[in-house]
Amino acid sequence: MRGADVVRNLYDAYAKRDIEGALVDCANDIVFRWIADPAQSRYAGVAKGKQEFLARLLALDDDFEYRSFIPVEIIEEGDKVAAQVEIHMTRRTTGEEFVMRTADFWTLRDGKIIGMVEYYDTALAAAVI
């Protein structure tokens, strides 16, 4: 399976809120990095390993309702995949609705995701968290 298809499958499962299913093609030692100042977002930083990554995604799901999760564009080059994603969210505690746009950069090895770096609007994140 092509890397873009692996990432697309992850996004499809995640959009359906099948969070554990989304990680089926992730290596056990995946490293996930959210690039942001930890003072602005408690989700910033590194999750090492599939279980830590899952825990971070479940925490996000507790805090936010994902109304839609749209991969706008996916680009593949060898074992690297880049994606622009648009996420329509609601903060569960306040009911505030907003759109978060992210840039995701995936690395695969032997058909498994081994790394991901995500960039997002840190000012927006700080305003809604």
PDB file of N, CA and C in Angstrom, residues 33-68:
ATOM      1  N   ARG A  33       4.941  14.464  17.103  1.00  0.00           N
ATOM      2  CA  ARG A  33       5.346  15.769  17.631  1.00  0.00           C
ATOM      3  C   ARG A  33       4.310  16.830  17.249  1.00  0.00           C
ATOM      4  N   TRP A  34       3.771  17.518  18.273  1.00  0.00           N
ATOM      5  CA  TRP A  34       2.928  18.687  18.053  1.00  0.00           C
ATOM      6  C   TRP A  34       3.818  19.886  18.277  1.00  0.00           C
ATOM      7  N   ILE A  35       4.047  20.652  17.221  1.00  0.00           N
ATOM      8  CA  ILE A  35       4.963  21.782  17.295  1.00  0.00           C
ATOM      9  C   ILE A  35       4.205  23.011  17.790  1.00  0.00           C
ATOM     10  N   ALA A  36       4.459  23.373  19.033  1.00  0.00           N
ATOM     11  CA  ALA A  36       3.840  24.556  19.638  1.00  0.00           C
ATOM     12  C   ALA A  36       4.515  24.813  20.972  1.00  0.00           C
ATOM     13  N   ASP A  37       4.305  25.976  21.492  1.00  0.00           N
ATOM     14  CA  ASP A  37       4.802  26.331  22.813  1.00  0.00           C
ATOM     15  C   ASP A  37       3.911  25.662  23.854  1.00  0.00           C
ATOM     16  N   PRO A  38       4.473  24.823  24.722  1.00  0.00           N
ATOM     17  CA  PRO A  38       3.649  24.160  25.741  1.00  0.00           C
ATOM     18  C   PRO A  38       2.898  25.138  26.648  1.00  0.00           C
ATOM     19  N   ALA A  39       3.375  26.376  26.747  1.00  0.00           N
ATOM     20  CA  ALA A  39       2.663  27.381  27.544  1.00  0.00           C
ATOM     21  C   ALA A  39       1.356  27.790  26.871  1.00  0.00           C
ATOM     22  N   GLN A  40       1.259  27.597  25.560  1.00  0.00           N
ATOM     23  CA  GLN A  40       0.052  27.973  24.819  1.00  0.00           C
ATOM     24  C   GLN A  40      -0.890  26.799  24.586  1.00  0.00           C
ATOM     25  N   SER A  41      -0.375  25.588  24.621  1.00  0.00           N
ATOM     26  CA  SER A  41      -1.210  24.422  24.360  1.00  0.00           C
ATOM     27  C   SER A  41      -0.712  23.232  25.166  1.00  0.00           C
ATOM     28  N   ARG A  42      -1.587  22.679  25.978  1.00  0.00           N
ATOM     29  CA  ARG A  42      -1.176  21.533  26.783  1.00  0.00           C
ATOM     30  C   ARG A  42      -0.987  20.280  25.937  1.00  0.00           C
ATOM     31  N   TYR A  43      -1.375  20.334  24.680  1.00  0.00           N
ATOM     32  CA  TYR A  43      -1.180  19.200  23.785  1.00  0.00           C
ATOM     33  C   TYR A  43       0.151  19.258  23.052  1.00  0.00           C
ATOM     34  N   ALA A  44       0.870  20.358  23.173  1.00  0.00           N
ATOM     35  CA  ALA A  44       2.161  20.502  22.506  1.00  0.00           C
ATOM     36  C   ALA A  44       3.154  19.502  23.083  1.00  0.00           C
ATOM     37  N   GLY A  45       4.134  19.175  22.268  1.00  0.00           N
ATOM     38  CA  GLY A  45       5.189  18.285  22.737  1.00  0.00           C
ATOM     39  C   GLY A  45       5.219  16.977  21.971  1.00  0.00           C
ATOM     40  N   VAL A  46       5.847  15.990  22.596  1.00  0.00           N
ATOM     41  CA  VAL A  46       6.113  14.725  21.938  1.00  0.00           C
ATOM     42  C   VAL A  46       5.373  13.588  22.628  1.00  0.00           C
ATOM     43  N   ALA A  47       4.768  12.717  21.819  1.00  0.00           N
ATOM     44  CA  ALA A  47       4.201  11.456  22.314  1.00  0.00           C
ATOM     45  C   ALA A  47       5.063  10.349  21.719  1.00  0.00           C
ATOM     46  N   LYS A  48       5.676   9.553  22.586  1.00  0.00           N
ATOM     47  CA  LYS A  48       6.566   8.477  22.127  1.00  0.00           C
ATOM     48  C   LYS A  48       5.880   7.138  22.340  1.00  0.00           C
ATOM     49  N   GLY A  49       5.708   6.421  21.242  1.00  0.00           N
ATOM     50  CA  GLY A  49       5.080   5.111  21.291  1.00  0.00           C
ATOM     51  C   GLY A  49       3.594   5.193  21.028  1.00  0.00           C
ATOM     52  N   LYS A  50       3.057   4.083  20.554  1.00  0.00           N
ATOM     53  CA  LYS A  50       1.647   4.030  20.160  1.00  0.00           C
ATOM     54  C   LYS A  50       0.708   4.304  21.335  1.00  0.00           C
ATOM     55  N   GLN A  51       1.022   3.798  22.520  1.00  0.00           N
ATOM     56  CA  GLN A  51       0.132   3.989  23.664  1.00  0.00           C
ATOM     57  C   GLN A  51       0.088   5.458  24.112  1.00  0.00           C
ATOM     58  N   GLU A  52       1.230   6.119  24.105  1.00  0.00           N
ATOM     59  CA  GLU A  52       1.266   7.543  24.478  1.00  0.00           C
ATOM     60  C   GLU A  52       0.539   8.388  23.435  1.00  0.00           C
ATOM     61  N   PHE A  53       0.711   8.042  22.173  1.00  0.00           N
ATOM     62  CA  PHE A  53       0.019   8.727  21.090  1.00  0.00           C
ATOM     63  C   PHE A  53      -1.489   8.544  21.249  1.00  0.00           C
ATOM     64  N   LEU A  54      -1.931   7.320  21.510  1.00  0.00           N
ATOM     65  CA  LEU A  54      -3.352   7.027  21.716  1.00  0.00           C
ATOM     66  C   LEU A  54      -3.899   7.829  22.895  1.00  0.00           C
ATOM     67  N   ALA A  55      -3.162   7.873  23.992  1.00  0.00           N
ATOM     68  CA  ALA A  55      -3.616   8.621  25.168  1.00  0.00           C
ATOM     69  C   ALA A  55      -3.803  10.098  24.838  1.00  0.00           C
ATOM     70  N   ARG A  56      -2.909  10.668  24.050  1.00  0.00           N
ATOM     71  CA  ARG A  56      -3.014  12.079  23.669  1.00  0.00           C
ATOM     72  C   ARG A  56      -4.240  12.295  22.789  1.00  0.00           C
ATOM     73  N   LEU A  57      -4.478  11.400  21.839  1.00  0.00           N
ATOM     74  CA  LEU A  57      -5.644  11.539  20.963  1.00  0.00           C
ATOM     75  C   LEU A  57      -6.944  11.378  21.738  1.00  0.00           C
ATOM     76  N   LEU A  58      -6.978  10.461  22.691  1.00  0.00           N
ATOM     77  CA  LEU A  58      -8.184  10.277  23.511  1.00  0.00           C
ATOM     78  C   LEU A  58      -8.441  11.508  24.382  1.00  0.00           C
ATOM     79  N   ALA A  59      -7.388  12.136  24.885  1.00  0.00           N
ATOM     80  CA  ALA A  59      -7.546  13.361  25.670  1.00  0.00           C
ATOM     81  C   ALA A  59      -8.132  14.475  24.804  1.00  0.00           C
ATOM     82  N   LEU A  60      -7.653  14.592  23.582  1.00  0.00           N
ATOM     83  CA  LEU A  60      -8.215  15.578  22.656  1.00  0.00           C
ATOM     84  C   LEU A  60      -9.693  15.304  22.409  1.00  0.00           C
ATOM     85  N   ASP A  61     -10.030  14.036  22.239  1.00  0.00           N
ATOM     86  CA  ASP A  61     -11.417  13.657  21.984  1.00  0.00           C
ATOM     87  C   ASP A  61     -12.305  13.965  23.189  1.00  0.00           C
ATOM     88  N   ASP A  62     -11.762  13.875  24.382  1.00  0.00           N
ATOM     89  CA  ASP A  62     -12.524  14.244  25.581  1.00  0.00           C
ATOM     90  C   ASP A  62     -12.818  15.742  25.624  1.00  0.00           C
ATOM     91  N   ASP A  63     -11.877  16.547  25.125  1.00  0.00           N
ATOM     92  CA  ASP A  63     -12.002  18.002  25.193  1.00  0.00           C
ATOM     93  C   ASP A  63     -12.758  18.620  24.027  1.00  0.00           C
ATOM     94  N   PHE A  64     -12.751  17.932  22.883  1.00  0.00           N
ATOM     95  CA  PHE A  64     -13.324  18.517  21.670  1.00  0.00           C
ATOM     96  C   PHE A  64     -14.231  17.530  20.954  1.00  0.00           C
ATOM     97  N   GLU A  65     -15.328  18.057  20.412  1.00  0.00           N
ATOM     98  CA  GLU A  65     -16.163  17.284  19.493  1.00  0.00           C
ATOM     99  C   GLU A  65     -15.647  17.589  18.091  1.00  0.00           C
ATOM    100  N   TYR A  66     -15.334  16.560  17.348  1.00  0.00           N
ATOM    101  CA  TYR A  66     -14.867  16.718  15.973  1.00  0.00           C
ATOM    102  C   TYR A  66     -16.078  16.610  15.055  1.00  0.00           C
ATOM    103  N   ARG A  67     -16.547  17.759  14.552  1.00  0.00           N
ATOM    104  CA  ARG A  67     -17.718  17.764  13.682  1.00  0.00           C
ATOM    105  C   ARG A  67     -17.378  17.262  12.287  1.00  0.00           C
ATOM    106  N   SER A  68     -16.211  17.612  11.792  1.00  0.00           N
ATOM    107  CA  SER A  68     -15.728  17.038  10.534  1.00  0.00           C
ATOM    108  C   SER A  68     -14.204  17.131  10.517  1.00  0.00           C
TER     109      SER A  68
END
